[in-house]
Structure formats: C-alpha cells, structure tokens
PDB file of C-alpha atoms and ligand atoms in Angstrom:
ATOM      1  CA  MET A  22     -49.091 -11.819 -23.775  1.00 77.00           C
ATOM      2  CA  ALA A  23     -46.922 -10.382 -26.553  1.00 80.00           C
ATOM      3  CA  GLU A  24     -44.402 -12.744 -28.208  1.00 79.00           C
ATOM      4  CA  SER A  25     -41.501 -10.513 -27.052  1.00 77.00           C
ATOM      5  CA  ASP A  26     -42.596 -10.905 -23.395  1.00 76.00           C
ATOM      6  CA  LYS A  27     -40.979 -14.345 -23.136  1.00 80.00           C
ATOM      7  CA  VAL A  28     -37.713 -13.460 -24.883  1.00 78.00           C
ATOM      8  CA  PHE A  29     -34.889 -13.297 -22.316  1.00 80.00           C
ATOM      9  CA  SER A  30     -31.778 -13.146 -24.502  1.00 80.00           C
ATOM     10  CA  GLY A  31     -29.141 -10.711 -25.846  1.00 84.00           C
ATOM     11  CA  SER A  32     -28.126  -8.301 -23.043  1.00 79.00           C
ATOM     12  CA  ILE A  33     -31.084  -9.258 -20.850  1.00 88.00           C
ATOM     13  CA  PRO A  34     -29.603 -12.257 -18.946  1.00 88.00           C
ATOM     14  CA  LYS A  35     -26.639 -10.207 -17.653  1.00 89.00           C
ATOM     15  CA  PHE A  36     -28.674  -7.129 -16.646  1.00 87.00           C
ATOM     16  CA  TYR A  37     -31.383  -9.417 -15.260  1.00 90.00           C
ATOM     17  CA  ASP A  38     -28.989 -11.375 -13.061  1.00 93.00           C
ATOM     18  CA  THR A  39     -26.824  -8.507 -11.859  1.00 92.00           C
ATOM     19  CA  LEU A  40     -29.576  -5.895 -11.295  1.00 91.00           C
ATOM     20  CA  MET A  41     -33.077  -7.458 -11.208  1.00 92.00           C
ATOM     21  CA  VAL A  42     -32.198 -10.520  -9.162  1.00 95.00           C
ATOM     22  CA  PRO A  43     -30.802  -8.684  -6.086  1.00 95.00           C
ATOM     23  CA  LEU A  44     -33.593  -6.119  -6.371  1.00 95.00           C
ATOM     24  CA  ILE A  45     -36.695  -8.336  -6.249  1.00 97.00           C
ATOM     25  CA  PHE A  46     -35.955 -12.041  -6.800  1.00 97.00           C
ATOM     26  CA  GLU A  47     -33.376 -12.975  -4.158  1.00 97.00           C
ATOM     27  CA  ALA A  48     -35.652 -12.515  -1.148  1.00 95.00           C
ATOM     28  CA  TYR A  49     -38.379 -14.735  -2.609  1.00 98.00           C
ATOM     29  CA  ALA A  50     -35.792 -17.310  -3.749  1.00 98.00           C
ATOM     30  CA  ALA A  51     -34.810 -17.898  -0.119  1.00 97.00           C
ATOM     31  CA  ASP A  52     -38.472 -18.681   0.726  1.00 96.00           C
ATOM     32  CA  MET A  53     -38.846 -20.861  -2.348  1.00 98.00           C
ATOM     33  CA  ALA A  54     -35.735 -22.874  -1.465  1.00 98.00           C
ATOM     34  CA  GLU A  55     -36.979 -23.402   2.090  1.00 98.00           C
ATOM     35  CA  LEU A  56     -40.422 -24.557   0.908  1.00 98.00           C
ATOM     36  CA  ALA A  57     -39.028 -26.829  -1.803  1.00 98.00           C
ATOM     37  CA  ALA A  58     -36.478 -28.453   0.525  1.00 98.00           C
ATOM     38  CA  ALA A  59     -38.915 -28.894   3.429  1.00 97.00           C
ATOM     39  CA  SER A  60     -39.864 -32.493   2.500  1.00 96.00           C
ATOM     40  CA  SER A  61     -36.221 -33.550   1.869  1.00 98.00           C
ATOM     41  CA  PRO A  62     -37.027 -34.411  -1.771  1.00 98.00           C
ATOM     42  CA  GLY A  63     -34.917 -36.945  -3.641  1.00 98.00           C
ATOM     43  CA  ALA A  64     -35.783 -35.532  -7.072  1.00 98.00           C
ATOM     44  CA  VAL A  65     -36.569 -31.875  -7.835  1.00 98.00           C
ATOM     45  CA  LEU A  66     -37.505 -30.207 -11.115  1.00 98.00           C
ATOM     46  CA  GLU A  67     -37.188 -26.444 -11.453  1.00 98.00           C
ATOM     47  CA  THR A  68     -38.974 -24.794 -14.372  1.00 98.00           C
ATOM     48  CA  ALA A  69     -38.444 -21.224 -15.676  1.00 98.00           C
ATOM     49  CA  ALA A  70     -35.239 -21.158 -13.622  1.00 98.00           C
ATOM     50  CA  GLY A  71     -33.924 -18.028 -15.351  1.00 96.00           C
ATOM     51  CA  SER A  72     -30.441 -16.993 -14.254  1.00 96.00           C
ATOM     52  CA  GLY A  73     -30.513 -19.487 -11.373  1.00 97.00           C
ATOM     53  CA  VAL A  74     -31.272 -17.492  -8.234  1.00 98.00           C
ATOM     54  CA  VAL A  75     -33.425 -20.312  -6.785  1.00 98.00           C
ATOM     55  CA  THR A  76     -30.938 -22.947  -7.935  1.00 98.00           C
ATOM     56  CA  ARG A  77     -28.174 -21.211  -5.971  1.00 97.00           C
ATOM     57  CA  ALA A  78     -30.390 -21.111  -2.866  1.00 98.00           C
ATOM     58  CA  LEU A  79     -31.879 -24.607  -3.142  1.00 98.00           C
ATOM     59  CA  ALA A  80     -28.910 -26.776  -4.201  1.00 98.00           C
ATOM     60  CA  PRO A  81     -27.125 -26.425  -0.827  1.00 97.00           C
ATOM     61  CA  ARG A  82     -30.310 -27.545   0.963  1.00 98.00           C
ATOM     62  CA  LEU A  83     -30.746 -30.804  -0.991  1.00 98.00           C
ATOM     63  CA  GLY A  84     -29.293 -34.160   0.067  1.00 98.00           C
ATOM     64  CA  ALA A  85     -26.030 -35.534  -1.305  1.00 97.00           C
ATOM     65  CA  GLY A  86     -27.898 -38.125  -3.403  1.00 97.00           C
ATOM     66  CA  ALA A  87     -30.603 -35.805  -4.721  1.00 98.00           C
ATOM     67  CA  ARG A  88     -31.320 -35.254  -8.422  1.00 98.00           C
ATOM     68  CA  TYR A  89     -31.964 -31.605  -9.336  1.00 98.00           C
ATOM     69  CA  VAL A  90     -33.069 -30.875 -12.908  1.00 98.00           C
ATOM     70  CA  VAL A  91     -32.967 -27.171 -13.752  1.00 98.00           C
ATOM     71  CA  THR A  92     -34.824 -25.963 -16.853  1.00 98.00           C
ATOM     72  CA  ASP A  93     -35.850 -22.790 -18.690  1.00 97.00           C
ATOM     73  CA  LEU A  94     -37.353 -21.946 -22.065  1.00 96.00           C
ATOM     74  CA  ASN A  95     -34.485 -19.572 -22.946  1.00 93.00           C
ATOM     75  CA  GLN A  96     -31.080 -21.255 -23.266  1.00 95.00           C
ATOM     76  CA  PRO A  97     -29.169 -17.934 -22.717  1.00 94.00           C
ATOM     77  CA  MET A  98     -30.716 -17.658 -19.227  1.00 94.00           C
ATOM     78  CA  LEU A  99     -29.730 -21.250 -18.394  1.00 95.00           C
ATOM     79  CA  ASP A 100     -26.199 -20.676 -19.717  1.00 94.00           C
ATOM     80  CA  TYR A 101     -25.916 -17.694 -17.407  1.00 93.00           C
ATOM     81  CA  ALA A 102     -27.267 -19.742 -14.471  1.00 96.00           C
ATOM     82  CA  ALA A 103     -24.833 -22.601 -15.132  1.00 96.00           C
ATOM     83  CA  SER A 104     -21.899 -20.180 -15.351  1.00 94.00           C
ATOM     84  CA  ARG A 105     -22.692 -18.927 -11.835  1.00 93.00           C
ATOM     85  CA  GLN A 106     -23.079 -22.372 -10.244  1.00 95.00           C
ATOM     86  CA  GLY A 107     -20.076 -24.292  -8.965  1.00 88.00           C
ATOM     87  CA  PRO A 108     -19.542 -27.866 -10.188  1.00 92.00           C
ATOM     88  CA  ASP A 109     -22.365 -30.022  -8.784  1.00 95.00           C
ATOM     89  CA  SER A 110     -22.964 -33.535 -10.129  1.00 96.00           C
ATOM     90  CA  ARG A 111     -26.530 -33.526  -8.718  1.00 98.00           C
ATOM     91  CA  ILE A 112     -27.623 -30.770 -11.142  1.00 98.00           C
ATOM     92  CA  GLU A 113     -28.744 -31.381 -14.738  1.00 98.00           C
ATOM     93  CA  TRP A 114     -29.281 -28.278 -16.923  1.00 98.00           C
ATOM     94  CA  ARG A 115     -31.848 -28.663 -19.675  1.00 98.00           C
ATOM     95  CA  GLN A 116     -33.698 -26.300 -21.983  1.00 98.00           C
ATOM     96  CA  ALA A 117     -37.418 -27.052 -21.633  1.00 98.00           C
ATOM     97  CA  ASP A 118     -40.801 -25.420 -22.099  1.00 98.00           C
ATOM     98  CA  ALA A 119     -42.788 -25.794 -18.862  1.00 98.00           C
ATOM     99  CA  LEU A 120     -45.850 -26.655 -20.961  1.00 98.00           C
ATOM    100  CA  HIS A 121     -44.115 -29.562 -22.733  1.00 98.00           C
ATOM    101  CA  LEU A 122     -41.751 -31.145 -20.234  1.00 98.00           C
ATOM    102  CA  PRO A 123     -39.399 -33.801 -21.638  1.00 98.00           C
ATOM    103  CA  PHE A 124     -39.748 -36.038 -18.561  1.00 98.00           C
ATOM    104  CA  ASP A 125     -41.673 -39.215 -17.737  1.00 98.00           C
ATOM    105  CA  ASP A 126     -44.791 -39.221 -15.590  1.00 98.00           C
ATOM    106  CA  ALA A 127     -44.224 -39.397 -11.827  1.00 98.00           C
ATOM    107  CA  SER A 128     -40.490 -38.521 -11.944  1.00 98.00           C
ATOM    108  CA  PHE A 129     -40.157 -35.823  -9.255  1.00 98.00           C
ATOM    109  CA  ASP A 130     -41.004 -35.239  -5.593  1.00 98.00           C
ATOM    110  CA  VAL A 131     -41.110 -31.462  -6.020  1.00 98.00           C
ATOM    111  CA  VAL A 132     -41.597 -29.151  -8.998  1.00 98.00           C
ATOM    112  CA  CYS A 133     -40.685 -25.542  -8.250  1.00 98.00           C
ATOM    113  CA  CYS A 134     -41.123 -22.451 -10.384  1.00 98.00           C
ATOM    114  CA  GLN A 135     -40.276 -18.923  -9.284  1.00 98.00           C
ATOM    115  CA  PHE A 136     -42.104 -16.104 -11.101  1.00 98.00           C
ATOM    116  CA  GLY A 137     -42.537 -18.178 -14.253  1.00 98.00           C
ATOM    117  CA  ALA A 138     -46.270 -19.040 -14.371  1.00 98.00           C
ATOM    118  CA  MET A 139     -47.216 -15.546 -15.565  1.00 97.00           C
ATOM    119  CA  PHE A 140     -45.313 -16.312 -18.774  1.00 95.00           C
ATOM    120  CA  PHE A 141     -47.202 -19.568 -19.489  1.00 97.00           C
ATOM    121  CA  PRO A 142     -49.559 -19.025 -22.460  1.00 96.00           C
ATOM    122  CA  ASP A 143     -51.983 -21.513 -20.813  1.00 97.00           C
ATOM    123  CA  ARG A 144     -51.570 -21.717 -17.015  1.00 98.00           C
ATOM    124  CA  SER A 145     -53.799 -24.780 -16.484  1.00 98.00           C
ATOM    125  CA  ALA A 146     -51.827 -26.654 -19.153  1.00 98.00           C
ATOM    126  CA  GLY A 147     -48.555 -25.673 -17.441  1.00 98.00           C
ATOM    127  CA  TYR A 148     -49.883 -26.780 -14.050  1.00 98.00           C
ATOM    128  CA  ALA A 149     -51.200 -30.070 -15.493  1.00 98.00           C
ATOM    129  CA  GLU A 150     -47.730 -30.699 -16.924  1.00 98.00           C
ATOM    130  CA  ALA A 151     -46.150 -30.076 -13.490  1.00 98.00           C
ATOM    131  CA  ARG A 152     -48.697 -32.471 -11.949  1.00 98.00           C
ATOM    132  CA  ARG A 153     -47.991 -35.131 -14.601  1.00 98.00           C
ATOM    133  CA  VAL A 154     -44.284 -35.288 -13.734  1.00 98.00           C
ATOM    134  CA  LEU A 155     -44.902 -35.261  -9.961  1.00 98.00           C
ATOM    135  CA  LYS A 156     -44.907 -38.537  -8.040  1.00 98.00           C
ATOM    136  CA  PRO A 157     -48.046 -39.277  -5.991  1.00 97.00           C
ATOM    137  CA  GLY A 158     -47.863 -37.056  -2.901  1.00 96.00           C
ATOM    138  CA  GLY A 159     -45.468 -34.656  -4.635  1.00 98.00           C
ATOM    139  CA  ARG A 160     -45.709 -30.868  -4.334  1.00 98.00           C
ATOM    140  CA  PHE A 161     -45.779 -28.040  -6.850  1.00 98.00           C
ATOM    141  CA  VAL A 162     -44.289 -24.904  -5.265  1.00 98.00           C
ATOM    142  CA  PHE A 163     -44.432 -21.608  -7.165  1.00 98.00           C
ATOM    143  CA  ASN A 164     -44.983 -17.883  -6.828  1.00 98.00           C
ATOM    144  CA  VAL A 165     -46.428 -15.020  -8.865  1.00 98.00           C
ATOM    145  CA  TRP A 166     -46.297 -11.252  -8.398  1.00 98.00           C
ATOM    146  CA  ASP A 167     -49.266  -9.450  -6.928  1.00 98.00           C
ATOM    147  CA  ARG A 168     -50.888  -6.560  -8.857  1.00 98.00           C
ATOM    148  CA  ILE A 169     -48.527  -3.819 -10.077  1.00 98.00           C
ATOM    149  CA  GLU A 170     -49.980  -1.246  -7.650  1.00 98.00           C
ATOM    150  CA  GLU A 171     -48.564  -3.376  -4.776  1.00 98.00           C
ATOM    151  CA  ASN A 172     -45.071  -3.279  -6.347  1.00 98.00           C
ATOM    152  CA  ALA A 173     -43.791   0.280  -6.112  1.00 98.00           C
ATOM    153  CA  PHE A 174     -40.839   0.403  -8.505  1.00 98.00           C
ATOM    154  CA  ALA A 175     -42.523  -1.633 -11.267  1.00 98.00           C
ATOM    155  CA  ASP A 176     -45.508   0.713 -11.138  1.00 98.00           C
ATOM    156  CA  GLU A 177     -43.386   3.869 -11.169  1.00 98.00           C
ATOM    157  CA  VAL A 178     -41.184   2.643 -14.037  1.00 98.00           C
ATOM    158  CA  THR A 179     -44.266   1.730 -16.095  1.00 98.00           C
ATOM    159  CA  GLN A 180     -45.766   5.200 -15.617  1.00 98.00           C
ATOM    160  CA  ALA A 181     -42.478   6.990 -16.365  1.00 98.00           C
ATOM    161  CA  VAL A 182     -41.792   5.012 -19.547  1.00 98.00           C
ATOM    162  CA  ALA A 183     -45.377   5.613 -20.703  1.00 98.00           C
ATOM    163  CA  ALA A 184     -44.583   9.338 -20.772  1.00 97.00           C
ATOM    164  CA  VAL A 185     -41.832   8.670 -23.365  1.00 97.00           C
ATOM    165  CA  PHE A 186     -44.280   6.797 -25.631  1.00 98.00           C
ATOM    166  CA  PRO A 187     -47.611   8.506 -24.863  1.00 96.00           C
ATOM    167  CA  HIS A 188     -49.389   7.112 -27.944  1.00 96.00           C
ATOM    168  CA  ASP A 189     -48.295   3.508 -27.430  1.00 96.00           C
ATOM    169  CA  PRO A 190     -47.069   2.965 -23.845  1.00 97.00           C
ATOM    170  CA  PRO A 191     -45.054  -0.217 -23.239  1.00 97.00           C
ATOM    171  CA  ARG A 192     -47.146  -2.291 -20.831  1.00 95.00           C
ATOM    172  CA  PHE A 193     -44.952  -5.406 -20.394  1.00 95.00           C
ATOM    173  CA  LEU A 194     -44.661  -5.135 -16.602  1.00 97.00           C
ATOM    174  CA  ALA A 195     -48.383  -4.643 -15.994  1.00 97.00           C
ATOM    175  CA  ARG A 196     -49.458  -7.127 -18.657  1.00 95.00           C
ATOM    176  CA  THR A 197     -47.206 -10.099 -17.904  1.00 96.00           C
ATOM    177  CA  PRO A 198     -45.204 -10.208 -14.610  1.00 97.00           C
ATOM    178  CA  HIS A 199     -48.030  -8.383 -12.794  1.00 98.00           C
ATOM    179  CA  GLY A 200     -50.883  -9.650 -14.944  1.00 97.00           C
ATOM    180  CA  TYR A 201     -51.744 -12.860 -13.080  1.00 98.00           C
ATOM    181  CA  HIS A 202     -52.509 -11.955  -9.472  1.00 98.00           C
ATOM    182  CA  ASP A 203     -56.129 -12.989  -8.954  1.00 98.00           C
ATOM    183  CA  VAL A 204     -55.985 -15.633  -6.205  1.00 98.00           C
ATOM    184  CA  ALA A 205     -59.406 -17.067  -7.120  1.00 98.00           C
ATOM    185  CA  LEU A 206     -58.258 -17.518 -10.735  1.00 98.00           C
ATOM    186  CA  ILE A 207     -55.006 -19.178  -9.616  1.00 98.00           C
ATOM    187  CA  ARG A 208     -57.021 -21.654  -7.508  1.00 98.00           C
ATOM    188  CA  GLU A 209     -59.384 -22.307 -10.405  1.00 98.00           C
ATOM    189  CA  ASP A 210     -56.486 -22.915 -12.841  1.00 98.00           C
ATOM    190  CA  LEU A 211     -54.827 -25.316 -10.375  1.00 98.00           C
ATOM    191  CA  SER A 212     -58.102 -27.185  -9.752  1.00 98.00           C
ATOM    192  CA  ARG A 213     -58.643 -27.512 -13.490  1.00 98.00           C
ATOM    193  CA  ALA A 214     -55.155 -29.060 -13.721  1.00 98.00           C
ATOM    194  CA  GLY A 215     -56.149 -31.651 -11.085  1.00 98.00           C
ATOM    195  CA  PHE A 216     -54.606 -30.222  -7.901  1.00 98.00           C
ATOM    196  CA  ALA A 217     -56.900 -30.679  -4.873  1.00 97.00           C
ATOM    197  CA  ASP A 218     -54.827 -29.363  -1.987  1.00 98.00           C
ATOM    198  CA  ILE A 219     -53.914 -25.697  -2.571  1.00 98.00           C
ATOM    199  CA  ALA A 220     -52.389 -23.217  -0.088  1.00 98.00           C
ATOM    200  CA  ILE A 221     -51.771 -19.586  -1.077  1.00 98.00           C
ATOM    201  CA  GLN A 222     -50.004 -16.958   1.045  1.00 98.00           C
ATOM    202  CA  THR A 223     -49.503 -13.308   0.123  1.00 98.00           C
ATOM    203  CA  ARG A 224     -46.062 -12.099   1.205  1.00 98.00           C
ATOM    204  CA  GLU A 225     -44.863  -8.507   1.295  1.00 98.00           C
ATOM    205  CA  LYS A 226     -41.149  -7.727   1.210  1.00 98.00           C
ATOM    206  CA  ARG A 227     -38.904  -4.713   0.619  1.00 97.00           C
ATOM    207  CA  SER A 228     -36.924  -4.042  -2.535  1.00 97.00           C
ATOM    208  CA  ARG A 229     -33.662  -2.167  -1.935  1.00 96.00           C
ATOM    209  CA  SER A 230     -31.089  -0.671  -4.282  1.00 96.00           C
ATOM    210  CA  PRO A 231     -28.047   1.608  -3.990  1.00 95.00           C
ATOM    211  CA  SER A 232     -29.669   4.106  -6.401  1.00 96.00           C
ATOM    212  CA  ALA A 233     -32.725   5.053  -8.447  1.00 97.00           C
ATOM    213  CA  ARG A 234     -30.606   4.636 -11.597  1.00 96.00           C
ATOM    214  CA  GLU A 235     -29.886   0.980 -10.814  1.00 95.00           C
ATOM    215  CA  VAL A 236     -33.605   0.312 -10.336  1.00 96.00           C
ATOM    216  CA  ALA A 237     -34.490   2.035 -13.603  1.00 97.00           C
ATOM    217  CA  THR A 238     -31.722   0.233 -15.506  1.00 96.00           C
ATOM    218  CA  ALA A 239     -32.810  -3.102 -14.046  1.00 95.00           C
ATOM    219  CA  TYR A 240     -36.420  -2.768 -15.204  1.00 96.00           C
ATOM    220  CA  CYS A 241     -35.799  -0.956 -18.520  1.00 96.00           C
ATOM    221  CA  GLN A 242     -32.781  -2.960 -19.664  1.00 94.00           C
ATOM    222  CA  GLY A 243     -32.853  -6.269 -17.754  1.00 92.00           C
ATOM    223  CA  THR A 244     -36.386  -7.422 -18.594  1.00 93.00           C
ATOM    224  CA  PRO A 245     -38.411  -7.842 -21.811  1.00 93.00           C
ATOM    225  CA  LEU A 246     -39.561  -4.232 -21.255  1.00 96.00           C
ATOM    226  CA  ARG A 247     -36.314  -3.542 -23.125  1.00 95.00           C
ATOM    227  CA  ASN A 248     -37.653  -5.499 -26.155  1.00 94.00           C
ATOM    228  CA  GLU A 249     -40.811  -3.389 -26.126  1.00 96.00           C
ATOM    229  CA  ILE A 250     -38.925  -0.071 -25.900  1.00 97.00           C
ATOM    230  CA  GLU A 251     -36.456  -1.069 -28.624  1.00 96.00           C
ATOM    231  CA  ALA A 252     -39.287  -2.219 -30.900  1.00 95.00           C
ATOM    232  CA  ARG A 253     -40.759   1.322 -30.695  1.00 97.00           C
ATOM    233  CA  ASP A 254     -37.451   3.238 -31.006  1.00 96.00           C
ATOM    234  CA  ALA A 255     -34.137   1.725 -29.889  1.00 96.00           C
ATOM    235  CA  SER A 256     -32.560   5.191 -29.668  1.00 97.00           C
ATOM    236  CA  LEU A 257     -34.974   6.028 -26.818  1.00 97.00           C
ATOM    237  CA  LEU A 258     -33.843   3.236 -24.451  1.00 97.00           C
ATOM    238  CA  GLN A 259     -31.554   5.621 -22.566  1.00 97.00           C
ATOM    239  CA  ARG A 260     -34.168   8.387 -22.428  1.00 97.00           C
ATOM    240  CA  ALA A 261     -36.749   5.920 -21.061  1.00 98.00           C
ATOM    241  CA  THR A 262     -34.220   4.759 -18.449  1.00 98.00           C
ATOM    242  CA  ASP A 263     -33.479   8.397 -17.501  1.00 98.00           C
ATOM    243  CA  ARG A 264     -37.197   9.211 -17.110  1.00 98.00           C
ATOM    244  CA  ALA A 265     -37.666   6.158 -14.881  1.00 98.00           C
ATOM    245  CA  THR A 266     -34.594   7.180 -12.832  1.00 98.00           C
ATOM    246  CA  GLU A 267     -36.033  10.674 -12.279  1.00 98.00           C
ATOM    247  CA  ALA A 268     -39.448   9.294 -11.301  1.00 98.00           C
ATOM    248  CA  ILE A 269     -37.976   6.916  -8.713  1.00 98.00           C
ATOM    249  CA  ALA A 270     -35.549   9.516  -7.327  1.00 98.00           C
ATOM    250  CA  SER A 271     -38.324  12.083  -6.972  1.00 97.00           C
ATOM    251  CA  ARG A 272     -40.398   9.673  -4.881  1.00 96.00           C
ATOM    252  CA  HIS A 273     -37.717   7.718  -2.986  1.00 97.00           C
ATOM    253  CA  GLY A 274     -34.847  10.209  -2.883  1.00 94.00           C
ATOM    254  CA  GLU A 275     -31.276  10.427  -4.142  1.00 91.00           C
ATOM    255  CA  GLY A 276     -28.920   7.723  -2.827  1.00 94.00           C
ATOM    256  CA  PRO A 277     -30.159   4.310  -1.644  1.00 97.00           C
ATOM    257  CA  VAL A 278     -33.846   3.649  -2.393  1.00 97.00           C
ATOM    258  CA  GLU A 279     -36.399   1.219  -0.997  1.00 97.00           C
ATOM    259  CA  GLY A 280     -39.912   0.196  -2.084  1.00 97.00           C
ATOM    260  CA  LYS A 281     -42.643  -2.339  -1.381  1.00 98.00           C
ATOM    261  CA  ILE A 282     -42.865  -5.608  -3.338  1.00 98.00           C
ATOM    262  CA  GLN A 283     -45.591  -8.241  -2.889  1.00 98.00           C
ATOM    263  CA  ALA A 284     -46.184 -11.730  -4.250  1.00 98.00           C
ATOM    264  CA  HIS A 285     -48.413 -14.788  -3.809  1.00 98.00           C
ATOM    265  CA  VAL A 286     -46.599 -17.984  -2.734  1.00 98.00           C
ATOM    266  CA  ILE A 287     -48.430 -21.184  -3.648  1.00 98.00           C
ATOM    267  CA  VAL A 288     -48.048 -24.846  -2.659  1.00 98.00           C
ATOM    268  CA  ALA A 289     -50.254 -27.318  -4.541  1.00 98.00           C
ATOM    269  CA  ALA A 290     -50.555 -31.080  -4.104  1.00 98.00           C
ATOM    270  CA  GLY A 291     -53.066 -33.891  -4.541  1.00 90.00           C
TER     271      GLY A 291
HETATM  272  C1  SAM B  16     -39.101 -13.451 -14.420  1.00 51.89           C
HETATM  273  S1  SAM B  16     -38.077 -14.713 -15.007  1.00 51.89           S
HETATM  274  C2  SAM B  16     -37.897 -15.710 -13.529  1.00 51.89           C
HETATM  275  C3  SAM B  16     -36.603 -16.466 -13.545  1.00 51.89           C
HETATM  276  C4  SAM B  16     -36.181 -17.099 -12.228  1.00 51.89           C
HETATM  277  N1  SAM B  16     -37.096 -18.141 -11.809  1.00 51.89           N
HETATM  278  C5  SAM B  16     -35.985 -16.077 -11.142  1.00 51.89           C
HETATM  279  O1  SAM B  16     -36.638 -16.173 -10.103  1.00 51.89           O
HETATM  280  O2  SAM B  16     -35.153 -15.166 -11.328  1.00 51.89           O
HETATM  281  C6  SAM B  16     -39.146 -15.671 -16.007  1.00 51.89           C
HETATM  282  C7  SAM B  16     -38.452 -16.828 -16.697  1.00 51.89           C
HETATM  283  O3  SAM B  16     -39.462 -17.634 -17.339  1.00 51.89           O
HETATM  284  C8  SAM B  16     -38.881 -18.200 -18.488  1.00 51.89           C
HETATM  285  N2  SAM B  16     -39.987 -18.697 -19.322  1.00 51.89           N
HETATM  286  C9  SAM B  16     -40.874 -17.979 -20.043  1.00 51.89           C
HETATM  287  N3  SAM B  16     -41.768 -18.800 -20.622  1.00 51.89           N
HETATM  288  C10 SAM B  16     -41.439 -20.066 -20.256  1.00 51.89           C
HETATM  289  C11 SAM B  16     -41.962 -21.353 -20.542  1.00 51.89           C
HETATM  290  N4  SAM B  16     -43.036 -21.526 -21.331  1.00 51.89           N
HETATM  291  N5  SAM B  16     -41.354 -22.445 -20.018  1.00 51.89           N
HETATM  292  C12 SAM B  16     -40.251 -22.303 -19.231  1.00 51.89           C
HETATM  293  N6  SAM B  16     -39.704 -21.111 -18.926  1.00 51.89           N
HETATM  294  C13 SAM B  16     -40.300 -20.012 -19.429  1.00 51.89           C
HETATM  295  C14 SAM B  16     -38.048 -17.062 -19.065  1.00 51.89           C
HETATM  296  O4  SAM B  16     -37.059 -17.531 -19.944  1.00 51.89           O
HETATM  297  C15 SAM B  16     -37.463 -16.445 -17.788  1.00 51.89           C
HETATM  298  O5  SAM B  16     -36.199 -16.996 -17.488  1.00 51.89           O
END
C-alpha cells in the first residue's frame, strides 16, 4: 500500500461523504448496523469510521444506555462525521489507529469496521487489536470489497484514468480498496489473530447515481485516487475525471447510471 492511500484529508472528506457514500457505502452500512446491533450491545467500538455513514445508521439502533466510541485514523474524516451527527451523549469521537487502539482489554461487546481493513498495513495485527478490546463472547463485524472486476464503476474508472497516465497508471482502487478479497486469506488472518468462529458472506448490491459525471467525480476526487493523480500532475485531475465520465457514460448511458458492487461481510468471534 502506498503512503498516500490512507490519507483522507483536504477536499476528500466532503467529496467522499457527499458522492462516494450514497454511491457505494450507504447500502452496506445498513447491513453493518443491523449486524452490529443484533446482540443489543452495551458498548460498541467503530474503527475506520470515515465520514460516519455506519454511525448514522447504527446509533439509532443502540439502547439508551449504550456507549458508542467512534474512531478513525484521519481526524478530518471524524470531524466531518461529527458535524453530520445530531447531539448524542452516547457517542464519543476519538482519533485512533485501528492497529494501536487506546482502550483497555475487554472493553467492548462489538467492534465494527466498514471497509477499513484493506487499509491496515498488517491485517492480523489489526484483527488481534480488535480481539484484545472485545469482551469474552464479543463480536468483530467488518466488511471488505470483493475484487475490482466485481465492482463495475471502480473497474471502469481505473481503466479510464490509466489511459491519461499510460506510463504510470494510478492503481489505488485495485491495489487498496479492492486488493484484499481472498476469502481464504481473510480467514487465515483472522485465525492468526485468535478468532475461532468466522462467518463470511459475499453480498452483491447495486450502485446508483444520477449521472456518469457524479460517479467519476466521486472516485477521482473523493478518494485517495485523487492524491495519486495530483502527485503525477495536478492539472490533469479534471481531464482524468472527464475520461472516467466518458467511459461510464459509454457503457451505462447518459442520465442515471447503475452498476454492480460486491463485498464480503464478515462476523468473527471466539
Ligand atoms: C473507505 S473509508 C471507509 C470509511 C467508513 N467506514 C465508510 O464506510 O464510509 C476507509 C477509512 O479508513 C480509515 N483508515 C485508514 N487506515 C486506518 C487505520 N490504520 N486505522 C483506522 N482508520 C484507518 C481512513 O481514514 C478512512 O476513513
């Protein structure tokens, strides 16, 4: 993983939350909230919470006396999340690296993490840290994207942007968000972290947007793909976005567009 892959700051939080979240994250956040709330947990930790899409879905499902600690590596993402959440005394916002959690052992009933594990430099270490802060019998609920070929818009954007930089194509989407999809490896990493009871489901959903341009802007400007493009030539950000827009429109049409997305949803305990 490149260093810039984990940098969600500058203009990214706003574009991420307004364009990426409705496009691909909201649908999985509803599932994540349902899974996390299923055991009526008294204490929940969310890691890699980003701009708070799961927080907004899960908080209403937790009990009045619950403790909900919401964390992310990048403070600008958390600031954005907090600004979108109404006052809620059950929620504590805290900047934290999922690999070095500032919490005591056995503090939480559930740890949840939506589309964050792909960014962990050492997945087993991140999972072991989640297990350390879980109470006995607690559950670690998380998800990761399936391979890029199963995620239409991400694949098309990656190919279109590659044409703008043919000698050094930006590969953020394939390398990081879609770079950790091997179910056997996920099981192995969880087992190495000490989890014994592991359930993995692959879930397909649809990604919808009012236009190809919104999809292209979301991926090119609301994710660390933007960092990669700007590092090559910041003046080409708009051209890369235009090429991605054309590629999506040519395949999915002018006007509203729709494409397949697919992810693995994992519950680990024991
Ligand atoms: C694709 S976003 C997912 C955000 C959110 N969970 C959602 O569903 O929209 C990945 C998030 O992981 C965070 N992140 C990256 N590395 C991290 C780490 N080591 N510990 C905690 N968060 C991390 C980033 O700041 C970013 O907010």
